[in-house]
């Protein structure tokens, strides 16, 4: 306790000088930045700069958050006034310095048309800041890709592309050196490797996205049957497939498969059509609401981090401790492998190549057993 050292004259004489020198030293710049955002007003408590005990556990809504509403409201006002991206976490992976930046916007704001320009500007400013600082890679997390905002699609179908998985910022700033990564290739690889061996047919539900399209294409080309829940989704997927692969895409009528690949927008009624014991495997950034108690839900696309991943003292949203979203892992792999291309827009890396790279660097898939532990 420095105060008592001062009182009893036991303070090391060099402490003040060391403190002054530490203030003069510039902070170490990161090699990789993951750009995320707040999800709910209460999610501020689950950040490392919030309450440490909450941050160390997966995010869940708790009844006593209502008692903390005055503090929550104050934090909302602060984020609204401050209005700048802020650093929420710093990590070390081998020789890479990593940081997580958060945009002070909530999930609900991403579906508001009048917030669209503000959010896009914040994302673009973060990319330009990363480029100016010499950061190698910036990965886009949650709705910062802005291609999976399903509610916005429903309200404004003419704006379906939004920033098109970050492609908008690359077109506006073609001179930037920082690589923008949406992580779609690794997300697809994680989902495909989460499907139990021997599966011959799956149900694909929820709103389509870049990840969903790539999953359907890979499965149909591999000979697995892909059944869609909605006619319009069937038509969209069919238009992207070769005639040979399209024979494995069928509109679902009996919902017999017990493997469901699901994204945003999966309704409760659709979940109720699944047979008992169904395994729901999300391909979206946000997990589906757990409606069935007789079924099992896997985590959103994620991987277990290796032991040498340092300073992991908080959970990433709803994921368990030391489990990281595929989109965040993808940015780290991009820097480790020194890949020189952006992964945004319609750009996709070779799925097998990305999956092998993740395993080579010590990341591990989440076992199916964890799905049974997450039984609703």
Coordinates of C-alpha atoms in Angstrom, one line a residue:
X1 CA 0.0 0.0 0.0
X2 CA 1.9 3.1 -1.2
X3 CA 0.0 5.4 1.2
X4 CA 1.5 3.6 4.3
X5 CA 4.9 3.5 2.7
X6 CA 4.7 7.3 2.5
X7 CA 3.5 7.6 6.1
X8 CA 6.2 5.3 7.6
X9 CA 8.9 6.3 5.2
X10 CA 9.4 2.8 3.8
X11 CA 8.9 3.8 0.1
X12 CA 11.6 2.9 -2.3
X13 CA 13.2 6.1 -3.4
X14 CA 13.3 5.0 -7.1
X15 CA 9.5 4.5 -7.2
X16 CA 8.6 8.0 -8.2
X17 CA 11.3 8.1 -10.9
X18 CA 10.1 4.7 -12.3
X19 CA 6.5 6.0 -12.3
X20 CA 7.4 9.1 -14.2
X21 CA 9.4 7.1 -16.8
X22 CA 6.5 4.7 -17.3
X23 CA 4.2 7.6 -18.0
X24 CA 6.6 8.9 -20.7
X25 CA 6.8 5.5 -22.5
X26 CA 4.4 5.1 -25.4
X27 CA 2.0 2.2 -25.2
X28 CA 2.8 -0.8 -27.3
X29 CA 0.7 -0.9 -30.5
X30 CA -1.3 -4.0 -31.4
X31 CA -0.7 -6.2 -34.4
X32 CA -4.3 -7.3 -34.6
X33 CA -7.5 -5.6 -33.6
X34 CA -10.9 -7.2 -33.2
X35 CA -13.8 -4.7 -33.6
X36 CA -16.9 -5.5 -31.7
X37 CA -19.7 -3.6 -30.1
X38 CA -22.0 -3.6 -27.1
X39 CA -25.0 -5.9 -27.3
X40 CA -27.4 -4.8 -24.6
X41 CA -27.2 -2.0 -22.0
X42 CA -26.3 -4.5 -19.3
X43 CA -23.5 -6.0 -21.4
X44 CA -21.3 -3.1 -20.2
X45 CA -20.9 -5.0 -16.9
X46 CA -19.5 -8.1 -18.7
X47 CA -16.6 -6.2 -20.3
X48 CA -13.2 -6.3 -18.6
X49 CA -13.6 -2.6 -17.7
X50 CA -17.0 -3.3 -16.1
X51 CA -17.3 -5.8 -13.2
X52 CA -14.5 -8.5 -13.3
X53 CA -16.6 -11.2 -11.7
X54 CA -19.2 -10.8 -14.4
X55 CA -16.7 -10.5 -17.2
X56 CA -15.2 -13.9 -16.2
X57 CA -18.5 -15.6 -16.9
X58 CA -20.5 -16.0 -20.1
X59 CA -23.0 -13.1 -20.6
X60 CA -26.5 -13.9 -19.3
X61 CA -29.3 -11.6 -18.2
X62 CA -29.8 -11.5 -14.5
X63 CA -32.7 -10.4 -12.4
X64 CA -30.7 -8.1 -10.2
X65 CA -29.7 -6.0 -13.3
X66 CA -33.0 -4.2 -12.8
X67 CA -31.7 -3.0 -9.4
X68 CA -28.7 -1.6 -11.2
X69 CA -30.7 0.3 -13.8
X70 CA -29.7 3.8 -12.6
X71 CA -26.0 2.8 -13.2
X72 CA -26.9 1.2 -16.5
X73 CA -28.7 4.4 -17.6
X74 CA -25.7 6.5 -16.6
X75 CA -23.4 4.2 -18.7
X76 CA -25.8 4.6 -21.7
X77 CA -25.6 8.4 -21.4
X78 CA -21.8 8.2 -21.1
X79 CA -21.4 6.0 -24.3
X80 CA -23.9 8.3 -26.1
X81 CA -21.9 11.5 -25.2
X82 CA -18.4 9.9 -25.6
X83 CA -19.3 8.4 -28.9
X84 CA -15.8 7.0 -29.7
X85 CA -14.5 3.5 -30.1
X86 CA -12.7 2.3 -26.9
X87 CA -10.4 -0.5 -26.0
X88 CA -11.9 -3.3 -23.9
X89 CA -9.2 -6.0 -23.8
X90 CA -5.5 -6.6 -24.5
X91 CA -4.1 -10.1 -25.1
X92 CA -0.8 -11.7 -26.2
X93 CA -0.6 -14.6 -28.6
X94 CA 3.0 -15.8 -29.3
X95 CA 4.7 -12.7 -30.7
X96 CA 1.4 -10.9 -31.5
X97 CA -0.1 -8.1 -29.5
X98 CA -3.9 -8.2 -29.7
X99 CA -6.6 -5.7 -28.7
X100 CA -10.3 -5.7 -28.8
X101 CA -12.0 -2.4 -29.6
X102 CA -15.7 -1.8 -29.0
X103 CA -18.1 0.6 -30.8
X104 CA -20.4 2.3 -28.2
X105 CA -23.6 1.1 -29.9
X106 CA -26.0 -1.5 -28.9
X107 CA -27.5 -4.4 -31.0
X108 CA -30.9 -2.7 -31.3
X109 CA -29.2 0.4 -32.8
X110 CA -27.9 -1.7 -35.7
X111 CA -31.4 -2.2 -36.9
X112 CA -32.3 1.5 -36.9
X113 CA -32.0 3.1 -40.3
X114 CA -31.2 6.5 -38.8
X115 CA -28.2 5.0 -37.0
X116 CA -26.8 3.4 -40.1
X117 CA -24.6 6.3 -41.2
X118 CA -23.3 6.9 -37.7
X119 CA -22.3 3.3 -37.2
X120 CA -20.7 3.0 -40.6
X121 CA -18.7 6.1 -39.9
X122 CA -17.5 4.7 -36.5
X123 CA -16.4 1.5 -38.2
X124 CA -14.6 3.3 -41.0
X125 CA -12.9 5.6 -38.4
X126 CA -11.7 2.5 -36.5
X127 CA -10.3 1.0 -39.7
X128 CA -8.5 4.3 -40.6
X129 CA -7.1 4.6 -37.1
X130 CA -5.8 1.0 -37.3
X131 CA -4.2 1.8 -40.7
X132 CA -2.5 5.0 -39.4
X133 CA -1.1 3.1 -36.4
X134 CA 0.4 0.4 -38.6
X135 CA -1.9 -2.4 -37.3
X136 CA -1.7 -5.4 -39.6
X137 CA -5.2 -6.9 -39.3
X138 CA -8.6 -5.7 -38.2
X139 CA -11.4 -8.3 -37.9
X140 CA -15.0 -7.4 -37.8
X141 CA -17.1 -8.9 -35.0
X142 CA -20.9 -9.2 -34.4
X143 CA -22.9 -6.8 -36.5
X144 CA -20.0 -4.7 -37.6
X145 CA -20.0 -6.8 -40.8
X146 CA -23.5 -5.4 -41.3
X147 CA -24.5 -8.1 -43.7
X148 CA -26.4 -10.2 -41.1
X149 CA -28.8 -7.5 -39.7
X150 CA -31.9 -9.6 -40.4
X151 CA -34.4 -7.1 -38.9
X152 CA -33.0 -4.4 -41.2
X153 CA -33.5 -6.7 -44.1
X154 CA -37.1 -7.2 -43.2
X155 CA -37.7 -3.4 -42.9
X156 CA -35.5 -2.3 -45.7
X157 CA -35.0 -5.1 -48.2
X158 CA -33.6 -2.7 -50.8
X159 CA -30.6 -2.1 -48.5
X160 CA -29.7 -5.8 -48.2
X161 CA -26.0 -5.2 -48.7
X162 CA -25.3 -2.4 -46.2
X163 CA -21.5 -2.4 -45.9
X164 CA -21.3 -5.9 -47.5
X165 CA -19.0 -7.5 -44.9
X166 CA -16.6 -4.5 -44.9
X167 CA -16.2 -4.2 -48.6
X168 CA -17.7 -0.7 -48.5
X169 CA -14.7 0.6 -46.5
X170 CA -12.1 -1.0 -48.8
X171 CA -13.7 0.7 -51.8
X172 CA -13.7 4.0 -50.1
X173 CA -10.1 3.7 -49.0
X174 CA -8.3 1.5 -51.5
X175 CA -4.9 2.8 -50.3
X176 CA -5.1 1.3 -46.7
X177 CA -2.5 -1.3 -45.7
X178 CA -4.4 -2.8 -42.8
X179 CA -6.2 -6.0 -43.8
X180 CA -9.9 -6.1 -43.1
X181 CA -11.2 -9.6 -42.2
X182 CA -14.8 -10.7 -41.8
X183 CA -13.8 -14.3 -40.8
X184 CA -16.5 -16.0 -42.9
X185 CA -14.2 -18.8 -44.1
X186 CA -13.3 -19.9 -40.6
X187 CA -16.9 -19.6 -39.5
X188 CA -17.9 -21.9 -42.3
X189 CA -15.1 -24.4 -41.4
X190 CA -16.1 -24.5 -37.8
X191 CA -19.8 -25.2 -38.7
X192 CA -18.9 -27.9 -41.2
X193 CA -16.6 -29.6 -38.7
X194 CA -19.3 -29.4 -36.0
X195 CA -21.6 -31.6 -38.0
X196 CA -21.4 -35.2 -36.6
X197 CA -19.6 -37.7 -38.8
X198 CA -21.9 -39.8 -40.9
X199 CA -24.6 -37.1 -41.3
X200 CA -26.3 -37.4 -44.7
X201 CA -28.8 -34.6 -44.5
X202 CA -29.3 -31.4 -42.6
X203 CA -31.9 -28.7 -42.2
X204 CA -30.9 -25.1 -43.0
X205 CA -33.0 -22.5 -41.2
X206 CA -32.8 -18.8 -40.5
X207 CA -32.0 -15.8 -42.7
X208 CA -29.3 -16.4 -45.4
X209 CA -25.9 -14.8 -45.2
X210 CA -22.5 -15.1 -46.7
X211 CA -21.7 -17.9 -44.2
X212 CA -25.0 -19.7 -44.8
X213 CA -24.5 -19.7 -48.6
X214 CA -21.0 -21.1 -48.3
X215 CA -22.1 -23.8 -46.0
X216 CA -24.9 -24.9 -48.3
X217 CA -22.6 -24.9 -51.3
X218 CA -19.9 -27.0 -49.5
X219 CA -22.5 -29.6 -48.3
X220 CA -24.3 -29.9 -51.6
X221 CA -21.0 -30.3 -53.5
X222 CA -20.0 -32.9 -50.9
X223 CA -23.2 -35.0 -51.6
X224 CA -25.1 -34.2 -48.4
X225 CA -28.8 -33.2 -48.6
X226 CA -29.6 -29.7 -47.5
X227 CA -33.3 -29.1 -46.7
X228 CA -34.5 -25.5 -46.4
X229 CA -37.4 -24.3 -44.3
X230 CA -38.6 -21.6 -46.5
X231 CA -39.3 -21.5 -50.2
X232 CA -37.7 -18.1 -50.9
X233 CA -34.4 -19.3 -49.3
X234 CA -34.5 -22.4 -51.4
X235 CA -34.7 -20.3 -54.6
X236 CA -31.9 -18.0 -53.5
X237 CA -29.6 -20.9 -52.7
X238 CA -30.5 -22.8 -55.9
X239 CA -29.5 -19.8 -58.0
X240 CA -26.0 -20.0 -56.6
X241 CA -25.5 -23.7 -57.2
X242 CA -24.4 -25.7 -60.2
X243 CA -27.1 -28.0 -61.6
X244 CA -25.3 -31.1 -60.2
X245 CA -25.0 -29.6 -56.7
X246 CA -28.6 -28.2 -56.8
X247 CA -29.9 -31.8 -56.8
X248 CA -28.9 -32.1 -53.2
X249 CA -30.9 -28.9 -52.2
X250 CA -34.5 -29.7 -51.4
X251 CA -37.3 -27.8 -49.7
X252 CA -38.0 -29.4 -46.4
X253 CA -41.4 -31.0 -45.9
X254 CA -41.0 -33.6 -43.1
X255 CA -38.3 -32.0 -40.9
X256 CA -36.9 -35.5 -40.2
X257 CA -33.2 -34.6 -39.9
X258 CA -31.9 -34.1 -36.3
X259 CA -29.1 -31.8 -37.4
X260 CA -30.3 -28.2 -37.9
X261 CA -27.9 -25.4 -39.1
X262 CA -29.6 -22.2 -37.9
X263 CA -29.1 -18.5 -38.2
X264 CA -30.7 -15.3 -37.2
X265 CA -34.5 -15.1 -37.7
X266 CA -35.2 -18.8 -36.8
X267 CA -38.7 -18.6 -35.4
X268 CA -40.1 -20.5 -32.3
X269 CA -42.6 -22.2 -34.6
X270 CA -39.8 -23.5 -36.8
X271 CA -37.9 -24.8 -33.8
X272 CA -41.0 -26.7 -32.6
X273 CA -41.1 -28.6 -35.8
X274 CA -37.7 -30.2 -35.1
X275 CA -37.8 -33.8 -33.9
X276 CA -36.9 -34.6 -30.3
X277 CA -33.1 -34.8 -29.7
X278 CA -32.3 -32.4 -32.6
X279 CA -28.9 -30.7 -32.4
X280 CA -29.1 -27.0 -33.4
X281 CA -25.8 -25.7 -34.8
X282 CA -25.7 -21.9 -35.2
X283 CA -23.9 -20.3 -38.1
X284 CA -24.8 -16.7 -37.0
X285 CA -23.0 -14.3 -34.8
X286 CA -25.8 -14.4 -32.2
X287 CA -27.1 -17.6 -30.6
X288 CA -30.7 -18.7 -31.2
X289 CA -33.2 -18.5 -28.4
X290 CA -33.4 -21.9 -26.7
X291 CA -37.1 -22.9 -27.1
X292 CA -36.7 -26.7 -26.8
X293 CA -35.8 -28.5 -23.6
X294 CA -35.7 -31.8 -25.4
X295 CA -33.1 -30.6 -27.9
X296 CA -29.5 -29.5 -27.8
X297 CA -27.8 -26.2 -28.8
X298 CA -24.2 -25.8 -29.8
X299 CA -22.3 -22.6 -29.3
X300 CA -22.1 -20.0 -32.1
X301 CA -19.0 -20.7 -34.4
X302 CA -16.0 -20.6 -32.0
X303 CA -12.8 -22.4 -31.0
X304 CA -11.0 -23.1 -27.8
X305 CA -7.8 -21.0 -27.5
X306 CA -4.4 -22.6 -26.8
X307 CA -2.9 -22.4 -23.3
X308 CA -0.2 -20.0 -24.5
X309 CA -2.9 -17.4 -25.2
X310 CA -2.2 -14.8 -22.5
X311 CA -4.3 -12.4 -20.5
X312 CA -7.6 -14.1 -21.2
X313 CA -9.5 -12.9 -18.1
X314 CA -12.9 -12.3 -19.5
X315 CA -15.5 -14.2 -21.6
X316 CA -16.4 -13.1 -25.2
X317 CA -20.1 -12.4 -24.9
X318 CA -22.0 -15.6 -24.2
X319 CA -19.1 -18.0 -25.0
X320 CA -17.3 -19.9 -22.1
X321 CA -13.9 -18.8 -20.7
X322 CA -11.0 -19.3 -23.1
X323 CA -13.4 -19.9 -26.0
X324 CA -13.2 -17.4 -28.9
X325 CA -15.5 -16.6 -31.8
X326 CA -14.4 -17.8 -35.2
X327 CA -14.5 -14.3 -36.5
X328 CA -12.0 -13.1 -33.9
X329 CA -9.7 -16.2 -34.4
X330 CA -9.7 -15.5 -38.1
X331 CA -8.1 -12.1 -37.6
X332 CA -5.3 -13.7 -35.5
X333 CA -4.7 -16.4 -38.1
X334 CA -4.6 -13.7 -40.9
X335 CA -1.6 -12.1 -39.1
X336 CA 0.1 -15.3 -38.1
X337 CA 0.0 -16.6 -41.7
X338 CA 0.8 -13.2 -43.1
X339 CA -2.0 -13.4 -45.6
X340 CA -2.0 -10.2 -47.8
X341 CA -5.6 -10.2 -49.0
X342 CA -8.7 -8.7 -47.4
X343 CA -11.5 -11.1 -46.6
X344 CA -14.6 -9.0 -47.1
X345 CA -17.4 -8.6 -49.6
X346 CA -17.8 -11.9 -51.5
X347 CA -14.1 -12.9 -50.9
X348 CA -13.7 -16.3 -49.3
X349 CA -10.5 -18.2 -48.4
X350 CA -10.0 -21.9 -49.0
X351 CA -12.0 -23.5 -46.1
X352 CA -9.7 -26.4 -45.6
X353 CA -6.6 -24.1 -45.7
X354 CA -8.1 -21.9 -43.0
X355 CA -9.2 -24.8 -40.8
X356 CA -5.8 -26.5 -41.0
X357 CA -4.1 -23.2 -40.1
X358 CA -6.3 -22.8 -37.0
X359 CA -5.4 -26.3 -35.8
X360 CA -1.7 -25.8 -36.6
X361 CA -1.6 -22.7 -34.3
X362 CA -3.2 -24.6 -31.4
X363 CA -6.9 -23.6 -31.7
X364 CA -9.2 -26.5 -31.0
X365 CA -12.8 -27.2 -32.0
X366 CA -15.5 -27.4 -29.4
X367 CA -16.6 -31.0 -28.9
X368 CA -20.1 -32.1 -29.4
X369 CA -20.2 -33.1 -25.7
X370 CA -20.4 -29.4 -24.9
X371 CA -23.7 -29.2 -26.7
X372 CA -25.2 -31.7 -24.3
X373 CA -23.8 -29.6 -21.4
X374 CA -25.7 -26.6 -22.9
X375 CA -29.0 -28.5 -22.9
X376 CA -31.8 -26.0 -22.4

